[in-house]
PDB file of C-alpha atoms in Angstrom:
ATOM      1  CA  MET H 279       0.266  -0.083   0.332  1.00 43.00           C
ATOM      2  CA  LYS H 280       1.521   3.083  -1.051  1.00 43.00           C
ATOM      3  CA  LYS H 281       0.400   6.438   0.048  1.00 41.00           C
ATOM      4  CA  LYS H 282      -0.167   9.288  -2.309  1.00 37.00           C
ATOM      5  CA  ALA H 283      -0.285  13.468  -1.754  1.00 40.00           C
ATOM      6  CA  SER H 284      -2.556  15.814  -3.278  1.00 37.00           C
ATOM      7  CA  LEU H 285      -0.549  18.356  -5.698  1.00 32.00           C
ATOM      8  CA  SER H 286      -1.787  21.100  -3.749  1.00 36.00           C
ATOM      9  CA  LEU H 287      -0.713  20.045  -0.686  1.00 36.00           C
ATOM     10  CA  LEU H 288       2.937  19.127  -2.139  1.00 35.00           C
ATOM     11  CA  MET H 289       3.581  22.958  -3.316  1.00 33.00           C
ATOM     12  CA  SER H 290       2.096  24.471   0.116  1.00 37.00           C
ATOM     13  CA  VAL H 291       4.345  22.440   1.979  1.00 35.00           C
ATOM     14  CA  SER H 292       7.600  23.190   0.083  1.00 38.00           C
ATOM     15  CA  LEU H 293       7.114  26.642   0.885  1.00 32.00           C
ATOM     16  CA  LEU H 294       7.608  25.995   4.417  1.00 35.00           C
ATOM     17  CA  LEU H 295      11.120  25.466   6.456  1.00 36.00           C
ATOM     18  CA  LEU H 296      11.682  22.113   7.448  1.00 39.00           C
ATOM     19  CA  THR H 297       9.087  21.665  10.343  1.00 44.00           C
ATOM     20  CA  ALA H 298       6.548  18.935  10.331  1.00 49.00           C
ATOM     21  CA  VAL H 299       2.983  19.021  10.181  1.00 44.00           C
ATOM     22  CA  PRO H 300       0.235  16.342  10.939  1.00 48.00           C
ATOM     23  CA  ALA H 301      -0.013  14.337   7.750  1.00 47.00           C
ATOM     24  CA  SER H 302      -4.202  13.924   6.467  1.00 42.00           C
ATOM     25  CA  ALA H 303      -5.166  10.107   6.360  1.00 41.00           C
ATOM     26  CA  LYS H 304      -7.757  11.480   3.350  1.00 39.00           C
ATOM     27  CA  GLN H 305      -4.917  12.845   1.400  1.00 42.00           C
ATOM     28  CA  GLU H 306      -5.429  11.980  -2.223  1.00 39.00           C
ATOM     29  CA  MET H 307      -2.082  11.312  -3.569  1.00 50.00           C
ATOM     30  CA  ILE H 308      -0.753  12.018  -7.272  1.00 67.00           C
ATOM     31  CA  GLU H 309       2.503  10.213  -6.993  1.00 82.00           C
ATOM     32  CA  GLU H 310       4.010   7.234  -6.170  1.00 92.00           C
ATOM     33  CA  PRO H 311       7.120   7.177  -2.993  1.00 95.00           C
ATOM     34  CA  LYS H 312      10.483   7.259  -4.285  1.00 96.00           C
ATOM     35  CA  LEU H 313      11.519   5.121  -1.263  1.00 97.00           C
ATOM     36  CA  SER H 314       9.383   3.453   1.636  1.00 97.00           C
ATOM     37  CA  PHE H 315      10.910   1.663   4.678  1.00 98.00           C
ATOM     38  CA  PRO H 316       9.551   0.809   7.971  1.00 98.00           C
ATOM     39  CA  VAL H 317      12.058   1.762  11.297  1.00 98.00           C
ATOM     40  CA  ILE H 318      11.614  -0.532  14.382  1.00 98.00           C
ATOM     41  CA  SER H 319      13.467  -0.880  17.802  1.00 98.00           C
ATOM     42  CA  ASP H 320      13.900  -2.509  20.780  1.00 97.00           C
ATOM     43  CA  ILE H 321      12.420  -5.760  19.592  1.00 98.00           C
ATOM     44  CA  HIS H 322      14.708  -7.584  22.511  1.00 97.00           C
ATOM     45  CA  VAL H 323      14.208 -11.110  20.934  1.00 97.00           C
ATOM     46  CA  SER H 324      15.437 -13.685  23.509  1.00 95.00           C
ATOM     47  CA  VAL H 325      15.155 -17.501  24.543  1.00 94.00           C
ATOM     48  CA  ASP H 326      13.726 -16.112  27.530  1.00 91.00           C
ATOM     49  CA  ARG H 327      10.883 -14.479  26.552  1.00 92.00           C
ATOM     50  CA  PRO H 328       8.424 -16.154  23.915  1.00 94.00           C
ATOM     51  CA  GLU H 329       6.205 -12.847  23.798  1.00 94.00           C
ATOM     52  CA  SER H 330       9.294 -11.238  22.449  1.00 95.00           C
ATOM     53  CA  GLN H 331       9.711 -13.709  19.507  1.00 96.00           C
ATOM     54  CA  SER H 332       6.236 -13.723  18.463  1.00 96.00           C
ATOM     55  CA  LYS H 333       5.931 -10.259  18.299  1.00 97.00           C
ATOM     56  CA  PHE H 334       8.782  -9.270  16.026  1.00 97.00           C
ATOM     57  CA  LYS H 335       7.136 -11.621  14.166  1.00 97.00           C
ATOM     58  CA  ALA H 336       4.047 -10.039  14.177  1.00 97.00           C
ATOM     59  CA  ALA H 337       5.408  -6.657  13.349  1.00 98.00           C
ATOM     60  CA  VAL H 338       7.132  -7.745  10.343  1.00 98.00           C
ATOM     61  CA  GLU H 339       4.291  -9.825   9.043  1.00 97.00           C
ATOM     62  CA  ASP H 340       1.943  -6.776   9.529  1.00 98.00           C
ATOM     63  CA  LEU H 341       4.711  -4.234   8.081  1.00 98.00           C
ATOM     64  CA  TYR H 342       4.537  -6.818   4.964  1.00 97.00           C
ATOM     65  CA  ARG H 343       1.046  -6.795   4.423  1.00 97.00           C
ATOM     66  CA  ILE H 344       1.363  -2.814   4.257  1.00 95.00           C
ATOM     67  CA  ASP H 345       4.071  -2.857   1.781  1.00 96.00           C
ATOM     68  CA  PRO H 346       5.262  -6.014   0.301  1.00 97.00           C
ATOM     69  CA  ASN H 347       7.642  -4.007  -1.753  1.00 96.00           C
ATOM     70  CA  ALA H 348       9.125  -1.998   0.734  1.00 97.00           C
ATOM     71  CA  ASP H 349      13.004  -0.878   0.121  1.00 98.00           C
ATOM     72  CA  ALA H 350      14.478  -1.653   3.424  1.00 98.00           C
ATOM     73  CA  LEU H 351      13.561  -2.321   7.232  1.00 98.00           C
ATOM     74  CA  VAL H 352      15.930  -0.540   9.743  1.00 98.00           C
ATOM     75  CA  ILE H 353      15.892  -2.472  13.296  1.00 98.00           C
ATOM     76  CA  ASN H 354      17.494   0.391  15.502  1.00 98.00           C
ATOM     77  CA  GLY H 355      19.259  -1.085  18.309  1.00 97.00           C
ATOM     78  CA  ASP H 356      18.196  -3.807  21.223  1.00 97.00           C
ATOM     79  CA  LEU H 357      17.860  -6.628  19.051  1.00 97.00           C
ATOM     80  CA  THR H 358      18.447  -9.075  21.779  1.00 96.00           C
ATOM     81  CA  ASN H 359      20.170  -9.124  25.041  1.00 94.00           C
ATOM     82  CA  GLY H 360      23.699 -10.216  23.349  1.00 95.00           C
ATOM     83  CA  THR H 361      23.870 -13.958  23.886  1.00 95.00           C
ATOM     84  CA  ALA H 362      25.059 -16.191  21.567  1.00 95.00           C
ATOM     85  CA  LYS H 363      21.641 -18.218  22.027  1.00 96.00           C
ATOM     86  CA  ASP H 364      19.789 -15.059  21.303  1.00 97.00           C
ATOM     87  CA  TYR H 365      21.519 -13.911  18.458  1.00 97.00           C
ATOM     88  CA  LYS H 366      21.224 -17.948  16.975  1.00 97.00           C
ATOM     89  CA  LEU H 367      17.281 -17.538  17.680  1.00 97.00           C
ATOM     90  CA  LEU H 368      16.991 -14.012  15.961  1.00 97.00           C
ATOM     91  CA  SER H 369      19.035 -15.527  12.492  1.00 96.00           C
ATOM     92  CA  GLU H 370      16.281 -18.522  12.629  1.00 96.00           C
ATOM     93  CA  ILE H 371      13.618 -16.361  13.157  1.00 96.00           C
ATOM     94  CA  TRP H 372      15.309 -13.602  10.297  1.00 94.00           C
ATOM     95  CA  LYS H 373      14.962 -16.533   7.574  1.00 94.00           C
ATOM     96  CA  GLN H 374      11.003 -17.145   9.006  1.00 94.00           C
ATOM     97  CA  VAL H 375       9.901 -13.831   8.265  1.00 96.00           C
ATOM     98  CA  PRO H 376       9.082 -11.884   4.875  1.00 96.00           C
ATOM     99  CA  LEU H 377      11.938  -9.126   5.402  1.00 96.00           C
ATOM    100  CA  PRO H 378      12.740  -6.413   2.930  1.00 95.00           C
ATOM    101  CA  PRO H 379      15.883  -6.980   0.504  1.00 89.00           C
ATOM    102  CA  ARG H 380      17.621  -4.822   2.743  1.00 96.00           C
ATOM    103  CA  THR H 381      17.435  -5.159   6.725  1.00 97.00           C
ATOM    104  CA  PHE H 382      19.524  -3.134   8.691  1.00 98.00           C
ATOM    105  CA  ALA H 383      20.804  -3.765  12.291  1.00 97.00           C
ATOM    106  CA  ASN H 384      21.880  -1.233  14.347  1.00 98.00           C
ATOM    107  CA  ILE H 385      23.547  -1.720  17.902  1.00 98.00           C
ATOM    108  CA  GLY H 386      21.884  -0.790  21.301  1.00 97.00           C
ATOM    109  CA  ASN H 387      22.767  -0.786  24.927  1.00 97.00           C
ATOM    110  CA  HIS H 388      21.146  -4.395  25.461  1.00 96.00           C
ATOM    111  CA  GLU H 389      23.775  -5.900  22.884  1.00 97.00           C
ATOM    112  CA  PHE H 390      26.121  -5.540  25.879  1.00 97.00           C
ATOM    113  CA  TYR H 391      24.033  -7.441  28.197  1.00 96.00           C
ATOM    114  CA  SER H 392      25.964 -10.661  28.403  1.00 94.00           C
ATOM    115  CA  SER H 393      28.085  -8.969  30.417  1.00 94.00           C
ATOM    116  CA  TRP H 394      25.392  -9.176  33.025  1.00 93.00           C
ATOM    117  CA  LEU H 395      25.421 -12.843  33.161  1.00 93.00           C
ATOM    118  CA  ASN H 396      27.358 -15.788  35.000  1.00 92.00           C
ATOM    119  CA  LYS H 397      28.704 -18.804  33.163  1.00 88.00           C
ATOM    120  CA  ASP H 398      25.279 -20.312  33.661  1.00 88.00           C
ATOM    121  CA  GLY H 399      23.266 -17.914  31.845  1.00 88.00           C
ATOM    122  CA  ASP H 400      21.850 -16.345  35.403  1.00 90.00           C
ATOM    123  CA  TRP H 401      21.545 -12.853  35.899  1.00 92.00           C
ATOM    124  CA  SER H 402      24.430 -11.812  37.987  1.00 94.00           C
ATOM    125  CA  PRO H 403      25.194  -8.190  38.565  1.00 93.00           C
ATOM    126  CA  ASP H 404      27.525  -9.006  41.387  1.00 92.00           C
ATOM    127  CA  SER H 405      30.031 -10.617  39.002  1.00 93.00           C
ATOM    128  CA  PHE H 406      29.773  -8.021  36.355  1.00 94.00           C
ATOM    129  CA  PRO H 407      31.307  -8.156  33.709  1.00 95.00           C
ATOM    130  CA  ASN H 408      31.441 -11.573  33.881  1.00 93.00           C
ATOM    131  CA  LYS H 409      34.635 -11.967  32.261  1.00 93.00           C
ATOM    132  CA  VAL H 410      33.105 -10.309  29.011  1.00 94.00           C
ATOM    133  CA  SER H 411      34.356  -7.163  27.760  1.00 96.00           C
ATOM    134  CA  ASP H 412      32.489  -4.383  25.739  1.00 94.00           C
ATOM    135  CA  SER H 413      34.658  -5.351  23.161  1.00 96.00           C
ATOM    136  CA  ASP H 414      33.333  -9.123  23.098  1.00 96.00           C
ATOM    137  CA  SER H 415      29.871  -7.488  22.854  1.00 96.00           C
ATOM    138  CA  ILE H 416      30.511  -5.690  19.756  1.00 97.00           C
ATOM    139  CA  GLN H 417      32.018  -8.471  18.288  1.00 97.00           C
ATOM    140  CA  SER H 418      29.364 -10.571  18.837  1.00 97.00           C
ATOM    141  CA  PHE H 419      26.906  -7.788  17.458  1.00 97.00           C
ATOM    142  CA  LEU H 420      29.023  -7.234  14.328  1.00 97.00           C
ATOM    143  CA  LYS H 421      29.289 -10.864  13.535  1.00 97.00           C
ATOM    144  CA  PHE H 422      25.441 -11.231  13.673  1.00 96.00           C
ATOM    145  CA  ALA H 423      24.875  -8.087  11.506  1.00 96.00           C
ATOM    146  CA  GLY H 424      27.713  -8.742   9.153  1.00 95.00           C
ATOM    147  CA  GLU H 425      29.408  -5.259   9.386  1.00 96.00           C
ATOM    148  CA  GLN H 426      32.898  -4.381  10.164  1.00 95.00           C
ATOM    149  CA  LYS H 427      32.135  -1.302  12.503  1.00 97.00           C
ATOM    150  CA  VAL H 428      29.187  -0.053  14.651  1.00 98.00           C
ATOM    151  CA  TYR H 429      28.981   2.864  12.721  1.00 98.00           C
ATOM    152  CA  ARG H 430      28.598   3.050   8.809  1.00 98.00           C
ATOM    153  CA  GLU H 431      26.927   4.336   5.625  1.00 98.00           C
ATOM    154  CA  GLU H 432      24.503   2.618   3.294  1.00 98.00           C
ATOM    155  CA  MET H 433      22.505   4.119   0.348  1.00 97.00           C
ATOM    156  CA  VAL H 434      19.043   2.866  -0.082  1.00 97.00           C
ATOM    157  CA  GLY H 435      17.534   4.157  -3.371  1.00 96.00           C
ATOM    158  CA  GLY H 436      19.843   7.146  -3.678  1.00 96.00           C
ATOM    159  CA  TYR H 437      19.554   8.101   0.010  1.00 98.00           C
ATOM    160  CA  PRO H 438      21.838   8.254   2.682  1.00 98.00           C
ATOM    161  CA  PHE H 439      21.662   5.810   6.000  1.00 98.00           C
ATOM    162  CA  LEU H 440      23.871   6.914   8.595  1.00 98.00           C
ATOM    163  CA  PHE H 441      24.156   4.515  11.274  1.00 98.00           C
ATOM    164  CA  LEU H 442      25.696   5.623  14.341  1.00 98.00           C
ATOM    165  CA  GLY H 443      26.319   3.095  17.209  1.00 98.00           C
ATOM    166  CA  SER H 444      27.995   2.981  20.967  1.00 98.00           C
ATOM    167  CA  GLU H 445      31.557   1.976  20.956  1.00 98.00           C
ATOM    168  CA  LYS H 446      31.537   1.405  24.786  1.00 97.00           C
ATOM    169  CA  TYR H 447      29.787   0.039  27.879  1.00 96.00           C
ATOM    170  CA  ARG H 448      30.029   0.011  31.655  1.00 94.00           C
ATOM    171  CA  GLN H 449      32.989  -2.401  31.100  1.00 91.00           C
ATOM    172  CA  SER H 450      35.512   0.330  30.163  1.00 90.00           C
ATOM    173  CA  ASP H 451      34.128   2.852  32.030  1.00 94.00           C
ATOM    174  CA  PRO H 452      31.082   2.751  34.865  1.00 94.00           C
ATOM    175  CA  SER H 453      30.059   6.126  34.006  1.00 95.00           C
ATOM    176  CA  ILE H 454      29.093   5.309  30.653  1.00 96.00           C
ATOM    177  CA  ALA H 455      25.805   3.289  32.136  1.00 94.00           C
ATOM    178  CA  GLU H 456      23.355   2.440  29.305  1.00 96.00           C
ATOM    179  CA  ASP H 457      24.582   5.378  27.239  1.00 96.00           C
ATOM    180  CA  ALA H 458      25.922   5.624  23.918  1.00 97.00           C
ATOM    181  CA  PHE H 459      29.399   6.586  23.789  1.00 98.00           C
ATOM    182  CA  LEU H 460      30.671   8.100  20.401  1.00 98.00           C
ATOM    183  CA  SER H 461      34.375   8.128  19.700  1.00 98.00           C
ATOM    184  CA  ASP H 462      36.138  11.457  18.026  1.00 98.00           C
ATOM    185  CA  LYS H 463      36.748   8.936  15.034  1.00 98.00           C
ATOM    186  CA  GLN H 464      32.963   8.397  14.775  1.00 98.00           C
ATOM    187  CA  LEU H 465      32.199  11.709  15.120  1.00 98.00           C
ATOM    188  CA  ASP H 466      34.275  13.139  12.846  1.00 98.00           C
ATOM    189  CA  TRP H 467      33.219  10.185  10.174  1.00 98.00           C
ATOM    190  CA  LEU H 468      29.794  11.680  10.619  1.00 98.00           C
ATOM    191  CA  LYS H 469      30.798  15.059  10.006  1.00 98.00           C
ATOM    192  CA  GLU H 470      32.497  14.038   6.639  1.00 98.00           C
ATOM    193  CA  ARG H 471      29.469  12.135   5.396  1.00 98.00           C
ATOM    194  CA  LEU H 472      26.877  14.940   6.407  1.00 98.00           C
ATOM    195  CA  ALA H 473      29.347  17.451   4.614  1.00 97.00           C
ATOM    196  CA  LYS H 474      29.280  15.424   1.131  1.00 97.00           C
ATOM    197  CA  HIS H 475      25.407  14.469   1.321  1.00 97.00           C
ATOM    198  CA  GLY H 476      24.459  18.142   2.701  1.00 95.00           C
ATOM    199  CA  LYS H 477      25.515  19.748  -0.517  1.00 93.00           C
ATOM    200  CA  SER H 478      21.779  18.317  -1.611  1.00 91.00           C
ATOM    201  CA  ALA H 479      18.222  18.999  -0.175  1.00 92.00           C
ATOM    202  CA  LYS H 480      17.347  15.252  -0.090  1.00 95.00           C
ATOM    203  CA  PRO H 481      16.863  14.002   3.418  1.00 98.00           C
ATOM    204  CA  ILE H 482      19.700  12.342   5.338  1.00 98.00           C
ATOM    205  CA  PHE H 483      18.295   9.854   7.473  1.00 98.00           C
ATOM    206  CA  VAL H 484      20.838   9.366  10.738  1.00 98.00           C
ATOM    207  CA  PHE H 485      20.118   6.286  12.977  1.00 98.00           C
ATOM    208  CA  LEU H 486      21.192   5.958  16.951  1.00 98.00           C
ATOM    209  CA  HIS H 487      19.718   3.669  19.377  1.00 98.00           C
ATOM    210  CA  GLN H 488      20.001   6.245  22.292  1.00 97.00           C
ATOM    211  CA  PRO H 489      18.133   9.807  21.729  1.00 97.00           C
ATOM    212  CA  LEU H 490      19.390  13.258  22.450  1.00 97.00           C
ATOM    213  CA  PRO H 491      18.408  14.056  25.981  1.00 95.00           C
ATOM    214  CA  ASP H 492      15.419  16.331  26.521  1.00 94.00           C
ATOM    215  CA  THR H 493      14.470  15.912  22.873  1.00 95.00           C
ATOM    216  CA  VAL H 494      11.746  13.169  21.730  1.00 95.00           C
ATOM    217  CA  ALA H 495       8.950  11.695  24.025  1.00 92.00           C
ATOM    218  CA  GLY H 496      10.876   9.733  27.168  1.00 90.00           C
ATOM    219  CA  SER H 497      14.186  11.232  26.688  1.00 92.00           C
ATOM    220  CA  SER H 498      13.711  13.706  29.703  1.00 90.00           C
ATOM    221  CA  VAL H 499      12.945  10.864  32.580  1.00 86.00           C
ATOM    222  CA  LYS H 500      16.078  10.598  34.486  1.00 82.00           C
ATOM    223  CA  SER H 501      17.219   7.426  32.900  1.00 76.00           C
ATOM    224  CA  ASN H 502      17.703   9.437  30.109  1.00 79.00           C
ATOM    225  CA  GLN H 503      18.735  12.266  31.216  1.00 80.00           C
ATOM    226  CA  ARG H 504      22.370  12.134  29.008  1.00 89.00           C
ATOM    227  CA  ALA H 505      21.614   8.946  26.704  1.00 95.00           C
ATOM    228  CA  VAL H 506      24.424   9.683  24.555  1.00 97.00           C
ATOM    229  CA  VAL H 507      27.712  10.628  26.641  1.00 97.00           C
ATOM    230  CA  GLN H 508      28.472  13.404  23.429  1.00 98.00           C
ATOM    231  CA  HIS H 509      25.199  14.703  22.988  1.00 97.00           C
ATOM    232  CA  LYS H 510      26.361  18.227  22.802  1.00 97.00           C
ATOM    233  CA  GLU H 511      28.624  17.477  20.006  1.00 98.00           C
ATOM    234  CA  LEU H 512      26.410  15.544  18.552  1.00 98.00           C
ATOM    235  CA  LYS H 513      23.541  17.599  18.433  1.00 98.00           C
ATOM    236  CA  SER H 514      26.057  20.279  17.282  1.00 98.00           C
ATOM    237  CA  ILE H 515      27.351  18.658  14.324  1.00 98.00           C
ATOM    238  CA  LEU H 516      23.450  17.449  13.089  1.00 98.00           C
ATOM    239  CA  SER H 517      22.197  21.026  13.508  1.00 97.00           C
ATOM    240  CA  GLU H 518      23.939  22.160  10.680  1.00 97.00           C
ATOM    241  CA  TYR H 519      21.746  20.140   8.477  1.00 97.00           C
ATOM    242  CA  PRO H 520      18.189  20.561   8.463  1.00 97.00           C
ATOM    243  CA  GLN H 521      17.638  17.823   6.391  1.00 97.00           C
ATOM    244  CA  VAL H 522      18.460  15.514   8.613  1.00 98.00           C
ATOM    245  CA  ILE H 523      15.653  13.358   9.761  1.00 98.00           C
ATOM    246  CA  PHE H 524      17.413  11.547  13.152  1.00 98.00           C
ATOM    247  CA  PHE H 525      15.647   7.997  14.304  1.00 98.00           C
ATOM    248  CA  THR H 526      16.000   6.649  17.810  1.00 98.00           C
ATOM    249  CA  GLY H 527      14.770   4.438  20.288  1.00 97.00           C
ATOM    250  CA  HIS H 528      15.703   3.624  23.608  1.00 96.00           C
ATOM    251  CA  SER H 529      12.843   5.028  25.441  1.00 94.00           C
ATOM    252  CA  HIS H 530      10.138   3.030  24.617  1.00 95.00           C
ATOM    253  CA  TRP H 531       7.403   5.502  24.655  1.00 94.00           C
ATOM    254  CA  GLU H 532       4.486   5.242  22.914  1.00 95.00           C
ATOM    255  CA  LEU H 533       4.053   6.917  19.921  1.00 97.00           C
ATOM    256  CA  ASN H 534       0.685   8.834  20.935  1.00 95.00           C
ATOM    257  CA  GLN H 535       3.021  11.007  22.630  1.00 93.00           C
ATOM    258  CA  PRO H 536       3.243  14.879  22.151  1.00 91.00           C
ATOM    259  CA  ASN H 537       7.073  14.949  21.490  1.00 95.00           C
ATOM    260  CA  THR H 538       7.365  11.646  19.262  1.00 96.00           C
ATOM    261  CA  LEU H 539       8.556  13.913  16.715  1.00 97.00           C
ATOM    262  CA  VAL H 540      10.502  17.210  17.390  1.00 97.00           C
ATOM    263  CA  ASN H 541      12.305  19.637  15.016  1.00 95.00           C
ATOM    264  CA  ASP H 542      15.019  21.823  16.677  1.00 94.00           C
ATOM    265  CA  GLY H 543      17.368  22.955  13.832  1.00 93.00           C
ATOM    266  CA  PHE H 544      16.677  19.188  12.333  1.00 97.00           C
ATOM    267  CA  THR H 545      13.952  16.541  12.564  1.00 98.00           C
ATOM    268  CA  MET H 546      14.443  13.588  15.615  1.00 98.00           C
ATOM    269  CA  VAL H 547      11.884  10.945  15.837  1.00 98.00           C
ATOM    270  CA  ASN H 548      11.061   8.230  18.202  1.00 97.00           C
ATOM    271  CA  SER H 549      10.315   4.888  17.275  1.00 97.00           C
ATOM    272  CA  SER H 550       8.617   3.623  20.520  1.00 97.00           C
ATOM    273  CA  SER H 551       9.013  -0.598  20.879  1.00 97.00           C
ATOM    274  CA  VAL H 552       8.153  -3.418  19.298  1.00 97.00           C
ATOM    275  CA  GLU H 553       8.625  -5.906  22.661  1.00 95.00           C
ATOM    276  CA  ARG H 554       7.277  -3.505  25.393  1.00 93.00           C
ATOM    277  CA  PRO H 555       6.039   0.273  24.916  1.00 94.00           C
ATOM    278  CA  TRP H 556       6.088   2.471  27.680  1.00 91.00           C
ATOM    279  CA  SER H 557       4.250   5.989  28.457  1.00 87.00           C
ATOM    280  CA  SER H 558       4.345   9.090  30.829  1.00 87.00           C
ATOM    281  CA  ASP H 559       2.782   7.965  34.379  1.00 82.00           C
ATOM    282  CA  GLY H 560       1.758  11.952  34.293  1.00 83.00           C
ATOM    283  CA  ASN H 561       3.878  12.717  37.030  1.00 82.00           C
ATOM    284  CA  GLY H 562       7.070  13.272  35.381  1.00 79.00           C
ATOM    285  CA  GLY H 563       7.862   9.756  35.377  1.00 82.00           C
ATOM    286  CA  GLU H 564       7.043   6.480  33.176  1.00 86.00           C
ATOM    287  CA  LYS H 565       4.979   3.237  33.178  1.00 87.00           C
ATOM    288  CA  GLN H 566       4.707   0.211  31.430  1.00 86.00           C
ATOM    289  CA  LEU H 567       2.162  -0.621  28.935  1.00 88.00           C
ATOM    290  CA  GLY H 568       0.028  -3.942  28.330  1.00 83.00           C
ATOM    291  CA  GLU H 569       2.252  -6.794  27.630  1.00 86.00           C
ATOM    292  CA  GLU H 570       0.757  -7.177  23.884  1.00 92.00           C
ATOM    293  CA  GLU H 571       1.256  -3.575  22.769  1.00 95.00           C
ATOM    294  CA  SER H 572       3.956  -3.283  20.354  1.00 97.00           C
ATOM    295  CA  GLU H 573       4.788  -0.256  17.949  1.00 97.00           C
ATOM    296  CA  GLY H 574       6.814   0.889  15.367  1.00 98.00           C
ATOM    297  CA  LEU H 575       7.072   3.417  12.237  1.00 98.00           C
ATOM    298  CA  TYR H 576       6.596   3.511   8.365  1.00 98.00           C
ATOM    299  CA  VAL H 577       8.230   6.061   6.091  1.00 98.00           C
ATOM    300  CA  GLU H 578       7.409   7.048   2.609  1.00 98.00           C
ATOM    301  CA  VAL H 579       9.783   9.578   0.750  1.00 98.00           C
ATOM    302  CA  TYR H 580       8.535  11.632  -1.751  1.00 96.00           C
ATOM    303  CA  GLU H 581       9.913  14.541  -4.117  1.00 93.00           C
ATOM    304  CA  ASP H 582       8.872  17.068  -1.889  1.00 95.00           C
ATOM    305  CA  SER H 583       8.052  15.574   1.677  1.00 96.00           C
ATOM    306  CA  VAL H 584       8.850  12.682   4.145  1.00 97.00           C
ATOM    307  CA  SER H 585       5.741  11.133   5.641  1.00 97.00           C
ATOM    308  CA  ILE H 586       6.200   9.145   8.939  1.00 98.00           C
ATOM    309  CA  ARG H 587       3.249   7.311  10.248  1.00 98.00           C
ATOM    310  CA  GLY H 588       3.062   5.673  13.754  1.00 98.00           C
ATOM    311  CA  ARG H 589       1.720   1.592  13.525  1.00 98.00           C
ATOM    312  CA  ASP H 590      -0.024  -0.198  16.326  1.00 97.00           C
ATOM    313  CA  PHE H 591       1.254  -4.030  15.672  1.00 98.00           C
ATOM    314  CA  LYS H 592      -1.148  -5.378  18.356  1.00 96.00           C
ATOM    315  CA  GLU H 593      -4.327  -3.732  16.363  1.00 96.00           C
ATOM    316  CA  LYS H 594      -2.934  -3.538  13.039  1.00 97.00           C
ATOM    317  CA  LYS H 595      -3.770   0.078  12.471  1.00 97.00           C
ATOM    318  CA  TRP H 596      -2.360   3.556  11.989  1.00 98.00           C
ATOM    319  CA  ILE H 597      -1.658   5.502  14.973  1.00 97.00           C
ATOM    320  CA  THR H 598      -3.815   8.710  14.918  1.00 96.00           C
ATOM    321  CA  GLU H 599      -1.548  10.880  16.602  1.00 96.00           C
ATOM    322  CA  ALA H 600       1.418  10.088  14.900  1.00 97.00           C
ATOM    323  CA  GLN H 601       1.074  10.737  11.441  1.00 97.00           C
ATOM    324  CA  TYR H 602       3.791  13.311  10.378  1.00 97.00           C
ATOM    325  CA  THR H 603       4.808  15.051   6.981  1.00 97.00           C
ATOM    326  CA  VAL H 604       8.178  16.504   7.099  1.00 97.00           C
ATOM    327  CA  PRO H 605       8.725  19.032   3.925  1.00 95.00           C
ATOM    328  CA  ILE H 606      11.793  18.949   1.980  1.00 93.00           C
ATOM    329  CA  ARG H 607      12.986  22.316   1.765  1.00 83.00           C
ATOM    330  CA  LYS H 608      14.074  22.752  -1.909  1.00 75.00           C
TER     331      LYS H 608
END
């Protein structure tokens, strides 16, 4: 199913700066998208939680029903709990479900979680890191993903996809906690790739599991008050390119929240969680939603705009509050 847009709407939004406006579900479209891809995160596939396995399968199958010709799928971190058994299980599921021809996996904080398990596979914080280095965790992820580094560039349909990822965890520095650590080398690489692609008005899609603090939904609660160790440097870099659309997960916050999409010089989007969405508790904290809840995003790129729509995988329907159009400034 390809979403369409009226010529009058596209002409009006193209005059705007790069800010998001609600997308109308009743728009009559006259063009096919140049690119379509779902963005999901926090699938947390684990041998210990059969629910995580069934939810991931259900999400992918629902997305396939929506668009069997999607160009790519991005799973933006927290694929597993970092164990060999989890990766093996996810690899098996990978072969059973209808994935797009290009499916990208990004590293999250839970990819380092084998360091919390003892030799018997039991949760053992007293013996952390249980002889597992952060380098061990990274290499396990890279082996599964078939990649050389946690940051990289992919071109999809002529559009750049820039993947960022944490290079350290608590084993190297306890103060890092669950936040992303981006080295100077990674940030310099990002500057260079943005400088190249920023010469065009085309959107640049950037992916990192952890959000910038005090931006999208869930990024202001205590556990996410930093989220990225080098958050000031990262925001400064991205702010130079208004065509950047920055996708993050980690917070798990549901997509009907007011700050699912935020524009502050560039566009930032929260992708909720396939496995266990959370929400505001109304008192500055957060609460977990029902065990059956599951959400993600569906993205379409047009000549003059990018459509981003929230999807409820449990109910197999669009989330009314999470329908956005990001105009592309010429």
